[in-house]
mmCIF file with all atom_site columns, C-alpha atoms in Angstrom:
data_model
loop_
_atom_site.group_PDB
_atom_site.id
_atom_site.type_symbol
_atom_site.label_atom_id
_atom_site.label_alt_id
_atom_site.label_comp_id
_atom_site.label_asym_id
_atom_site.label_entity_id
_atom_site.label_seq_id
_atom_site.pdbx_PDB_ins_code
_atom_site.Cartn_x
_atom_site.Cartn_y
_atom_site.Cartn_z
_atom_site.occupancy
_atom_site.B_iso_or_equiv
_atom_site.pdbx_formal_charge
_atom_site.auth_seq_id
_atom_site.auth_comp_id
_atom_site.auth_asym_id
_atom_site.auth_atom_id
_atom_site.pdbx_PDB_model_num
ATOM 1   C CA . UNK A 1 1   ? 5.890  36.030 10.145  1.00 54.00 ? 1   UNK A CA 1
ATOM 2   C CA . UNK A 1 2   ? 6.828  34.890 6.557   1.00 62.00 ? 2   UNK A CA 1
ATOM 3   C CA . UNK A 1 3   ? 10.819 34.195 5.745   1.00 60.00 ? 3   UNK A CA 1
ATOM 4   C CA . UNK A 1 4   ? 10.697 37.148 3.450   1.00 60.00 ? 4   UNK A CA 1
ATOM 5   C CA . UNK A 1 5   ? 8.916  39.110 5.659   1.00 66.00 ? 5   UNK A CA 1
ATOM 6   C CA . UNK A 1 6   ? 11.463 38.780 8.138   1.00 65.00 ? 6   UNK A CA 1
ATOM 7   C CA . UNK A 1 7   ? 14.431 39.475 5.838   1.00 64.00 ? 7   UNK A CA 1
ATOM 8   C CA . UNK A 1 8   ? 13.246 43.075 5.151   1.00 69.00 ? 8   UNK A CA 1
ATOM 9   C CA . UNK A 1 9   ? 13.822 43.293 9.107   1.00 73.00 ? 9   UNK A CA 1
ATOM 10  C CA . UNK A 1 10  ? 17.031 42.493 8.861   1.00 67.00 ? 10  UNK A CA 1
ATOM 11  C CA . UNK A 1 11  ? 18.631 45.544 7.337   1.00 69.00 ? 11  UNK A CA 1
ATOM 12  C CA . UNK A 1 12  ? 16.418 47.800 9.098   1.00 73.00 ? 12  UNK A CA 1
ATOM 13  C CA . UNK A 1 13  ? 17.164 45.901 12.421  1.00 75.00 ? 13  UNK A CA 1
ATOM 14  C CA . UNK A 1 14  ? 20.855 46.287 11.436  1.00 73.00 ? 14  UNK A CA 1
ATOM 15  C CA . UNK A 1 15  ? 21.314 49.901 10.018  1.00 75.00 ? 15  UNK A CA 1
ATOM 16  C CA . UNK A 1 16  ? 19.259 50.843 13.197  1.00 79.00 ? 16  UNK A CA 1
ATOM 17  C CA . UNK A 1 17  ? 21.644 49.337 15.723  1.00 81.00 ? 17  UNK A CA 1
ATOM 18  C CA . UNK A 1 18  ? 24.981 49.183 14.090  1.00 80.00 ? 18  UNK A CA 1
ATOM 19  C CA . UNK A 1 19  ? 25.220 51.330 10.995  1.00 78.00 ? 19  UNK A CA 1
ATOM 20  C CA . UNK A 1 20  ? 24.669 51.491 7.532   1.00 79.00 ? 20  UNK A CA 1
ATOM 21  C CA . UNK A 1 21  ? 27.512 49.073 5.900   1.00 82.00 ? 21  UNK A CA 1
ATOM 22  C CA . UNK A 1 22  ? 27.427 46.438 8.792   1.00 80.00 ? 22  UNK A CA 1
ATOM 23  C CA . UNK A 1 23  ? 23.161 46.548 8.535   1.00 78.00 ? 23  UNK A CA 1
ATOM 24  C CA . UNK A 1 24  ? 23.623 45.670 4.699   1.00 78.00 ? 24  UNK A CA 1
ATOM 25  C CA . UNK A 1 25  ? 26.836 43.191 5.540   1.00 83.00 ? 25  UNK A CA 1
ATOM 26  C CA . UNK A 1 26  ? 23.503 41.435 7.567   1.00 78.00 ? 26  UNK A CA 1
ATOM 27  C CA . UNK A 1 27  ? 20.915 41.522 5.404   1.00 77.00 ? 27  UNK A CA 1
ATOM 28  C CA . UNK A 1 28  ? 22.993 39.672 2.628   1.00 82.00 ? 28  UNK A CA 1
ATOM 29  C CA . UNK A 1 29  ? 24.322 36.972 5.023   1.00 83.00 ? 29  UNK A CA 1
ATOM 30  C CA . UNK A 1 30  ? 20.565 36.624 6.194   1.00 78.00 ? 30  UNK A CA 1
ATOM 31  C CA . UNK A 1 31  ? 19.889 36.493 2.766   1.00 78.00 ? 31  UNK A CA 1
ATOM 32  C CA . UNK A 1 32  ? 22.300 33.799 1.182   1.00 84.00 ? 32  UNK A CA 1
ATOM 33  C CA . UNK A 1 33  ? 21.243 31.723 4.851   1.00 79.00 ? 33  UNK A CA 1
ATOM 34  C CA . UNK A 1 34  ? 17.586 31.570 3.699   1.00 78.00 ? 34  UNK A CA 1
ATOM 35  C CA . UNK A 1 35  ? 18.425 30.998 -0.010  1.00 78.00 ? 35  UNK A CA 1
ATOM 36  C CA . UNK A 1 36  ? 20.388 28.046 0.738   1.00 80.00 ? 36  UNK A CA 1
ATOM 37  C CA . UNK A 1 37  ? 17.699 26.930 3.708   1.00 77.00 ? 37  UNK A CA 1
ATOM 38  C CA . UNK A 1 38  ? 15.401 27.034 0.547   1.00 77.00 ? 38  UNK A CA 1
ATOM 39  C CA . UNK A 1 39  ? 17.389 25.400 -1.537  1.00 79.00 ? 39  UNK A CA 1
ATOM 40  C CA . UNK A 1 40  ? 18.303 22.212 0.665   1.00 84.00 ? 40  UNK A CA 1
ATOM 41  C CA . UNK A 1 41  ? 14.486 21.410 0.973   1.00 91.00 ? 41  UNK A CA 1
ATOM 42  C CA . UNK A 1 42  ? 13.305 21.942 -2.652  1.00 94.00 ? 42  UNK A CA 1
ATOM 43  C CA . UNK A 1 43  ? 9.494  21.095 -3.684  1.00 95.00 ? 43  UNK A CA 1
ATOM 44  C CA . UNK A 1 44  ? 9.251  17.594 -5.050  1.00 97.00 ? 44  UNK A CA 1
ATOM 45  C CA . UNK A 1 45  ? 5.550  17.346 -7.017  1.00 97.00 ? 45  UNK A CA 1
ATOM 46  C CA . UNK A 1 46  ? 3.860  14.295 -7.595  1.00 98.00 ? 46  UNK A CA 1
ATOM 47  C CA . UNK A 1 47  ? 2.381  14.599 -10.888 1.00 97.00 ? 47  UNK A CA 1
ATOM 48  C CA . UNK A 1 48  ? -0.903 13.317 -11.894 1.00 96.00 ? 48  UNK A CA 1
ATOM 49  C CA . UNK A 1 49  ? -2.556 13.826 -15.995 1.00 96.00 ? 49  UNK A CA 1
ATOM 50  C CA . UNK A 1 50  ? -4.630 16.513 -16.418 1.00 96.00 ? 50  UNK A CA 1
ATOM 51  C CA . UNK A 1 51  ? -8.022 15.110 -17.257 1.00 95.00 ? 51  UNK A CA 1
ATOM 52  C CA . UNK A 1 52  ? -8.547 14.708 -21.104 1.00 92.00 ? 52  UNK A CA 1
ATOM 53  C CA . UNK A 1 53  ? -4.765 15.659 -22.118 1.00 92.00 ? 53  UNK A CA 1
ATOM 54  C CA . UNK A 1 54  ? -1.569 13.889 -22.388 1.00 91.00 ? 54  UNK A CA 1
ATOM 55  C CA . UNK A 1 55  ? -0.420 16.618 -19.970 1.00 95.00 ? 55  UNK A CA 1
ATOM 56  C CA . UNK A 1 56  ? 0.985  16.042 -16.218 1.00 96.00 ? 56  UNK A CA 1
ATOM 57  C CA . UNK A 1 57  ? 1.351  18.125 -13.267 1.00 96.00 ? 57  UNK A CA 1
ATOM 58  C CA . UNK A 1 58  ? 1.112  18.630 -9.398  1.00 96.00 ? 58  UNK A CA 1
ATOM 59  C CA . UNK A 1 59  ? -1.275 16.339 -7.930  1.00 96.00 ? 59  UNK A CA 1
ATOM 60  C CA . UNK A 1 60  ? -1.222 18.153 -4.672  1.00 94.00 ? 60  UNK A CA 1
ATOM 61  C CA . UNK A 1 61  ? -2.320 21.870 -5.864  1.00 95.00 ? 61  UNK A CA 1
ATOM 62  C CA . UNK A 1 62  ? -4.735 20.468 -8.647  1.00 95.00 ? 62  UNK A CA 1
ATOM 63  C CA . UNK A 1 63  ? -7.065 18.074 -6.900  1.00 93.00 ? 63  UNK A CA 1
ATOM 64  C CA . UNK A 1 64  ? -8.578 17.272 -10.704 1.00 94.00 ? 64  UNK A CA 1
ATOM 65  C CA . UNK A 1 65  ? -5.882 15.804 -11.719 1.00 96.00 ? 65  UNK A CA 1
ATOM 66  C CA . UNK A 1 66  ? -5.911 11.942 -12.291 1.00 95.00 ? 66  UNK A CA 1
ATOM 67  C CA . UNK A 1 67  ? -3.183 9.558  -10.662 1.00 94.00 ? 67  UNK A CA 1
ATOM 68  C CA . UNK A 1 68  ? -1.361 7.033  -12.905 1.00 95.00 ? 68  UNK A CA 1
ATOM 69  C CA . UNK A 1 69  ? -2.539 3.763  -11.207 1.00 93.00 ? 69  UNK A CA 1
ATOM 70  C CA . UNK A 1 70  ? 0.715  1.531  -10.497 1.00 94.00 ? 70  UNK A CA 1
ATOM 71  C CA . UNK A 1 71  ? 3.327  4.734  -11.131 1.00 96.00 ? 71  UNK A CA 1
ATOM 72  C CA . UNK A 1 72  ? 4.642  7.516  -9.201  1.00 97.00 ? 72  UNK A CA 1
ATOM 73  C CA . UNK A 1 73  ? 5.538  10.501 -11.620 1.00 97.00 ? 73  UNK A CA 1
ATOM 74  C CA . UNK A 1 74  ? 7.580  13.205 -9.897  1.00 98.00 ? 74  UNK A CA 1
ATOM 75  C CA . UNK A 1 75  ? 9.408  15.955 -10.477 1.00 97.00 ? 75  UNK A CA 1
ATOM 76  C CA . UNK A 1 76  ? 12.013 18.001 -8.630  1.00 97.00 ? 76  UNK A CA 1
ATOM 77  C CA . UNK A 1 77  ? 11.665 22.314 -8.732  1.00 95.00 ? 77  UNK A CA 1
ATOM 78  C CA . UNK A 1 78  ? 15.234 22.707 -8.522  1.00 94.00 ? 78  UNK A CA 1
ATOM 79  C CA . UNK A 1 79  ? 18.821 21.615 -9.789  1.00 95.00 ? 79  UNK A CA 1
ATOM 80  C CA . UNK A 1 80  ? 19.572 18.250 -7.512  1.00 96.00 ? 80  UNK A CA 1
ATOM 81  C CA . UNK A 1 81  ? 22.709 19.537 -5.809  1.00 95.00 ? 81  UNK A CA 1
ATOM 82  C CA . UNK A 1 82  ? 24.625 17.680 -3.079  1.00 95.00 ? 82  UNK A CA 1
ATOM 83  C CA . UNK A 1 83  ? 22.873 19.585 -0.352  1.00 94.00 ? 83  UNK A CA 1
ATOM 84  C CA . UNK A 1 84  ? 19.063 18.778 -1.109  1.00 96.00 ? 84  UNK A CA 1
ATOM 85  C CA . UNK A 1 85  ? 19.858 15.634 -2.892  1.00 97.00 ? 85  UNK A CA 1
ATOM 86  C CA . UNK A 1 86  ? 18.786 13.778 1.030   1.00 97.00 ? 86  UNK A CA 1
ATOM 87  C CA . UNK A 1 87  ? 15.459 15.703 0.764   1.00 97.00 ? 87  UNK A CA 1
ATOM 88  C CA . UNK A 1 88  ? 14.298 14.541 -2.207  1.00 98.00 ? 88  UNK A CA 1
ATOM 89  C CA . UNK A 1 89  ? 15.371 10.626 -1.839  1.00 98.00 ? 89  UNK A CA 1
ATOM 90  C CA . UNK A 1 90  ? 13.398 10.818 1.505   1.00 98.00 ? 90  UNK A CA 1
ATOM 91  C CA . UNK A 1 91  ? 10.153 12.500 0.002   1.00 98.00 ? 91  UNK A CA 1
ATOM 92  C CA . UNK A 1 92  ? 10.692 10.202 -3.128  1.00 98.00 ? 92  UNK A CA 1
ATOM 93  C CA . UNK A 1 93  ? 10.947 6.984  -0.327  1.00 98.00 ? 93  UNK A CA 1
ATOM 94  C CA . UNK A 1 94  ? 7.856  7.725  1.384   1.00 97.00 ? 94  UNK A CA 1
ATOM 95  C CA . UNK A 1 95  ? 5.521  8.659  -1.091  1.00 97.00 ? 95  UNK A CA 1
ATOM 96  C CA . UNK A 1 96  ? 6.969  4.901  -3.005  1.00 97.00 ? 96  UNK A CA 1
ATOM 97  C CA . UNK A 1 97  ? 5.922  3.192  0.800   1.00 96.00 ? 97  UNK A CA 1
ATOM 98  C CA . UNK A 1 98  ? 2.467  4.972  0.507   1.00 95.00 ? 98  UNK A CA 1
ATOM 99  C CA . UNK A 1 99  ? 1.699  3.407  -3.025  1.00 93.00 ? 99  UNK A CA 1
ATOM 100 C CA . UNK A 1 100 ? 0.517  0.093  -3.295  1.00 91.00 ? 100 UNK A CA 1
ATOM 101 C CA . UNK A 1 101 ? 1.210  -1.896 -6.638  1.00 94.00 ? 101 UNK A CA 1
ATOM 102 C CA . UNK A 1 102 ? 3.682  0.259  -7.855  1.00 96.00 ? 102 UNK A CA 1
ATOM 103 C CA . UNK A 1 103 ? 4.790  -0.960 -10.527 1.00 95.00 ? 103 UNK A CA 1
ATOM 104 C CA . UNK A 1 104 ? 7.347  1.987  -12.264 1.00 96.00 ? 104 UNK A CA 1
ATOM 105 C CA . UNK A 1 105 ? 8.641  5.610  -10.759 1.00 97.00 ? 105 UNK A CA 1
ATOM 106 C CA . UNK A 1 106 ? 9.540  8.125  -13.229 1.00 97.00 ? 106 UNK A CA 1
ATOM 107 C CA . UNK A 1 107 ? 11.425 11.266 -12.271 1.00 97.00 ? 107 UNK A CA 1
ATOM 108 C CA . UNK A 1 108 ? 10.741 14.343 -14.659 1.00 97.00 ? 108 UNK A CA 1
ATOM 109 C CA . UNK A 1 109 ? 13.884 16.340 -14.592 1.00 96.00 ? 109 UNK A CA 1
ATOM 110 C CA . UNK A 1 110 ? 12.476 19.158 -16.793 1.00 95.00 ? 110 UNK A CA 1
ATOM 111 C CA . UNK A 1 111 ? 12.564 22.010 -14.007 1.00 94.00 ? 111 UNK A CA 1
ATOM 112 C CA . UNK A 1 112 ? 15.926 20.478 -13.394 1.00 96.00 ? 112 UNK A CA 1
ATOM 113 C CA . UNK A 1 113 ? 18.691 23.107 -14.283 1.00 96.00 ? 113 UNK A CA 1
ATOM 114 C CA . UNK A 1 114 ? 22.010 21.061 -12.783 1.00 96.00 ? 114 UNK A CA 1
ATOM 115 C CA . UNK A 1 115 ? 22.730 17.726 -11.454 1.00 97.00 ? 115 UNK A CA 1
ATOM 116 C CA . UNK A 1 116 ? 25.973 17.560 -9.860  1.00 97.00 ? 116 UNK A CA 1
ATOM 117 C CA . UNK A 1 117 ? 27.485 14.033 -8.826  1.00 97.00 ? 117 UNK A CA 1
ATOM 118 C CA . UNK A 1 118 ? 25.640 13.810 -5.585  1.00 97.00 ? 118 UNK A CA 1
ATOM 119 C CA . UNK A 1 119 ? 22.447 14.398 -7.534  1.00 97.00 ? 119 UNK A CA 1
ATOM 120 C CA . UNK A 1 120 ? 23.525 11.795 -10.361 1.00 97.00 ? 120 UNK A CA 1
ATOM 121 C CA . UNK A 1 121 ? 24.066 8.987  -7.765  1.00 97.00 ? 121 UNK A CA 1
ATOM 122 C CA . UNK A 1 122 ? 21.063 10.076 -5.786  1.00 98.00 ? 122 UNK A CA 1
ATOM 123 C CA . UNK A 1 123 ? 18.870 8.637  -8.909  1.00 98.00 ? 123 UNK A CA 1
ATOM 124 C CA . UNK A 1 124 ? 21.312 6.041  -9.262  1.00 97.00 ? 124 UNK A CA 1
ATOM 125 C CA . UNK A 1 125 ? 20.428 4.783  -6.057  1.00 97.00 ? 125 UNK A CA 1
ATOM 126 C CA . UNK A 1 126 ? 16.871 5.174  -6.573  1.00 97.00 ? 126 UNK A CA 1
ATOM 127 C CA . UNK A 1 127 ? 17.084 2.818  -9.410  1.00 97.00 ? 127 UNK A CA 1
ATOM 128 C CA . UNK A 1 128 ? 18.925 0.351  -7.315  1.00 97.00 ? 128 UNK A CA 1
ATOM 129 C CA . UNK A 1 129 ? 16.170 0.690  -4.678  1.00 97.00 ? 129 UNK A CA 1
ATOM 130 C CA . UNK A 1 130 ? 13.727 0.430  -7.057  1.00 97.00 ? 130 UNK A CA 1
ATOM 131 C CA . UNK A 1 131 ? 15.468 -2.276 -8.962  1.00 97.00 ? 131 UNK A CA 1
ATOM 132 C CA . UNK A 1 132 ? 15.549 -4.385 -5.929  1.00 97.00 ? 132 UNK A CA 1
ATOM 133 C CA . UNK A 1 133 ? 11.887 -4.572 -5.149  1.00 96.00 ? 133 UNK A CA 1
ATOM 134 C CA . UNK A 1 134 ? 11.125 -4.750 -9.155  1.00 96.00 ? 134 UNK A CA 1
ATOM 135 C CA . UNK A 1 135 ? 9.909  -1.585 -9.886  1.00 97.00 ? 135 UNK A CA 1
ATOM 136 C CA . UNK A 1 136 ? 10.890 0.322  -13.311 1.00 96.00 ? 136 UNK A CA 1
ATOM 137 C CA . UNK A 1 137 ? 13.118 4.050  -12.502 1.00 96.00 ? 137 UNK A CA 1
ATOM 138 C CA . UNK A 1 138 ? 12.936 5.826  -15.616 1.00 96.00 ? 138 UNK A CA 1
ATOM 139 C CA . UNK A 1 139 ? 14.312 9.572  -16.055 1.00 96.00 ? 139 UNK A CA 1
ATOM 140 C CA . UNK A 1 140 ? 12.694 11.885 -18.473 1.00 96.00 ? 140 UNK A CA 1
ATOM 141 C CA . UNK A 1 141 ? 13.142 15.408 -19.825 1.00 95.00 ? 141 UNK A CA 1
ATOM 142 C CA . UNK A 1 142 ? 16.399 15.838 -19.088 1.00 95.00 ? 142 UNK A CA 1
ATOM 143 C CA . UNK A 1 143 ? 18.248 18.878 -20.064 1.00 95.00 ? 143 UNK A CA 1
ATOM 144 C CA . UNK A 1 144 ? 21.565 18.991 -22.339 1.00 94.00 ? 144 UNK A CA 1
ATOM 145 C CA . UNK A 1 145 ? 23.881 19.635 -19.213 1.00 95.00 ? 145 UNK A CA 1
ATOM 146 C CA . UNK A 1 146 ? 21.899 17.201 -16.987 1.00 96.00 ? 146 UNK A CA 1
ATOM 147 C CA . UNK A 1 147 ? 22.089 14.283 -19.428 1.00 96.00 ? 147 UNK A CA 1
ATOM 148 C CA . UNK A 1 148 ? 25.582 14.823 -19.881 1.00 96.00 ? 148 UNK A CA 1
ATOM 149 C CA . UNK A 1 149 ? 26.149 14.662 -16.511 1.00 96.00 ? 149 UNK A CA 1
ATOM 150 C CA . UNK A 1 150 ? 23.865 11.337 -15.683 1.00 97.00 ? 150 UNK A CA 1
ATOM 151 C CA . UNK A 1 151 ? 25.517 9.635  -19.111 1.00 96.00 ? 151 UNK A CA 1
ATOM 152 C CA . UNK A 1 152 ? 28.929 10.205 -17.184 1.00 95.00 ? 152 UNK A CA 1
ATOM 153 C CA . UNK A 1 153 ? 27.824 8.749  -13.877 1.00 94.00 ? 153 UNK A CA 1
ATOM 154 C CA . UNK A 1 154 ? 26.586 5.558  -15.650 1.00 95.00 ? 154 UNK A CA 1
ATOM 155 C CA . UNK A 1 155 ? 22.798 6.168  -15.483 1.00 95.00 ? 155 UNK A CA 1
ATOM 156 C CA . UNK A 1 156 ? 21.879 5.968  -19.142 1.00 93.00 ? 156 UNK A CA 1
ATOM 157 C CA . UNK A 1 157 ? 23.428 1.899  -19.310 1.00 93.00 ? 157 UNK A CA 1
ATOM 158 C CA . UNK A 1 158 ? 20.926 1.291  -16.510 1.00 93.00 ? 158 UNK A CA 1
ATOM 159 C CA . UNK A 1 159 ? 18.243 3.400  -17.141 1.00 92.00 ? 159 UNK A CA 1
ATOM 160 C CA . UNK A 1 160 ? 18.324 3.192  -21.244 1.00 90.00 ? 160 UNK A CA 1
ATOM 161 C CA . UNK A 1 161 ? 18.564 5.935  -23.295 1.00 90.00 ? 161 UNK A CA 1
ATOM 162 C CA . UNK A 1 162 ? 18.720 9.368  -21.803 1.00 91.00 ? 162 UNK A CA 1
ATOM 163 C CA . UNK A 1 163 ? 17.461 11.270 -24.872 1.00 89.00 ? 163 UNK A CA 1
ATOM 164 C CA . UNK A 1 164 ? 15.455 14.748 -25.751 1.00 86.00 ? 164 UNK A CA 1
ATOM 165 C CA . UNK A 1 165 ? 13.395 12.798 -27.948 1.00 86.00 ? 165 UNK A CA 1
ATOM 166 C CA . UNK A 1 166 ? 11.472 10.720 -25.132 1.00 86.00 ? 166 UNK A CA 1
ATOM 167 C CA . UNK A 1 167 ? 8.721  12.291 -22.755 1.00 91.00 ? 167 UNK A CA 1
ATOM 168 C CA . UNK A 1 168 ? 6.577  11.815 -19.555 1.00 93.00 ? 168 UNK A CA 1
ATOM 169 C CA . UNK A 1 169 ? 3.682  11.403 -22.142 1.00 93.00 ? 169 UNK A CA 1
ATOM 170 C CA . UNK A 1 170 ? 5.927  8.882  -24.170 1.00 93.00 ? 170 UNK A CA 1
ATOM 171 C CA . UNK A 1 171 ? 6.760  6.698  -21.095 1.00 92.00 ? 171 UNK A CA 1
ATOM 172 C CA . UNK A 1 172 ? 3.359  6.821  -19.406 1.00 93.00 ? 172 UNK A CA 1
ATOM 173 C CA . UNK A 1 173 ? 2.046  6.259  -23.056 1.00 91.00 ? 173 UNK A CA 1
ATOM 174 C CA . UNK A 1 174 ? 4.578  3.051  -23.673 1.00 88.00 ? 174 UNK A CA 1
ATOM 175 C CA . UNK A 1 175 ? 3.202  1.679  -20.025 1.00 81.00 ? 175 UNK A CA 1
ATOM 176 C CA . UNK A 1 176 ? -0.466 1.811  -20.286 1.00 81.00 ? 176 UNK A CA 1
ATOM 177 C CA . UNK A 1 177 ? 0.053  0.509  -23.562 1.00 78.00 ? 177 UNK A CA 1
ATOM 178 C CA . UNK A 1 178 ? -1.794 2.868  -25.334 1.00 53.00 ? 178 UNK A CA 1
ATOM 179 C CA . UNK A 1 179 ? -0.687 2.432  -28.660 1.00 45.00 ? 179 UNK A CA 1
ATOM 180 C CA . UNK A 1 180 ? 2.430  4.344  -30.218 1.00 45.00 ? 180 UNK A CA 1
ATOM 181 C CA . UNK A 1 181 ? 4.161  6.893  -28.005 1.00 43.00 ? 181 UNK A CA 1
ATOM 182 C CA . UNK A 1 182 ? 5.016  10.102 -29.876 1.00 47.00 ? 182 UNK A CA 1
ATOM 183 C CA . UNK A 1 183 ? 8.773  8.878  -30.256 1.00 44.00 ? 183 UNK A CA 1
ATOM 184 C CA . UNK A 1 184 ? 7.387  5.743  -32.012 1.00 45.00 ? 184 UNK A CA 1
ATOM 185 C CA . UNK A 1 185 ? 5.305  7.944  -34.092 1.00 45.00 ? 185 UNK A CA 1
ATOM 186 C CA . UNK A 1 186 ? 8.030  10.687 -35.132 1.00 44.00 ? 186 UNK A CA 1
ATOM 187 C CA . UNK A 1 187 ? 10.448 7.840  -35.848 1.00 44.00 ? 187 UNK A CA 1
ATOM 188 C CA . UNK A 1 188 ? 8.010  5.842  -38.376 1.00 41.00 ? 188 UNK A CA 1
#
């Protein structure tokens, strides 16, 4: 059975067998259980450019989609909390030991609501990893809160700047060396 299916069991299960308030009391504990069971393993994609367009996304659920040779592009589908932050530095970790001739990583915080500190030194130490086998980190599409909060942990004095005006199209454009990214372009 499906996680949700078996939460709508729950209250039924618990009105059934020990009343009305204590069923309920059960369904929301079963409830914030799953949500944070969710949460601690949150989908990392590996993005890929969409044929013909200076657009990226998930390499695994669009087989069309076109790898960029030497890079791994991913991005997180949920704020990168102290609780998950494990998950996604092991997912990030293998998929880096998969790729031969990698060459830069770049982590695409735009579904990225909150970064707390464990999430903030999680892509510090990515860059250190990274760093060590000379591979470029870069961070892009941050949000307002979540570049505040990576400028305070550092990350922007390693990384560069953490800005609204860089892309993923910008930094896979500046790579390939494909002319003028669209920040050189709006700033000439």
């Amino acid at each position: 059975l499906q996680p949700l299916t078996l939460l709508t069991f729950f209250p039924l299960v618990g009105v059934l067998v020990m009343g009305v308030l204590d069923g309920v009391l059960i369904a929301v504990l079963a409830s914030v259980v799953m949500l944070l069971a969710r949460s601690s393993r949150p989908y990392v994609a590996f993005l890929g450019r969409i044929p013909g367009t200076n657009r990226f996304s998930d390499l695994a659920r669009h087989s069309g989609n076109q790898p960029i040779p030497g890079t791994i592009v991913f991005r997180v589908q949920a704020a990168l909390l102290y609780f998950n932050v494990d998950h996604v530095l092991d997912v990030v970790r293998q998929r880096a030991r998969q790729q031969t001739g990698l060459r830069r990583v770049v982590c695409d915080l735009s579904n990225v609501p909150h970064v707390d500190i464990a999430g903030a030194r999680m892509l510090r130490r990515l860059h250190d990893e990274f760093a060590a086998t000379k591979v470029d980190f870069k961070v892009v599409e941050a949000h307002g809160p979540v570049r505040e909060m990576l400028r305070a942990e550092g990350l922007e004095t390693l990384l560069g700047p953490i800005t609204r005006h860089t892309g993923l199209a910008d930094v896979i454009a500046e790579q390939e060396g494909s002319g003028l990214s669209n920040l050189e372009r709006r700033l000439n």
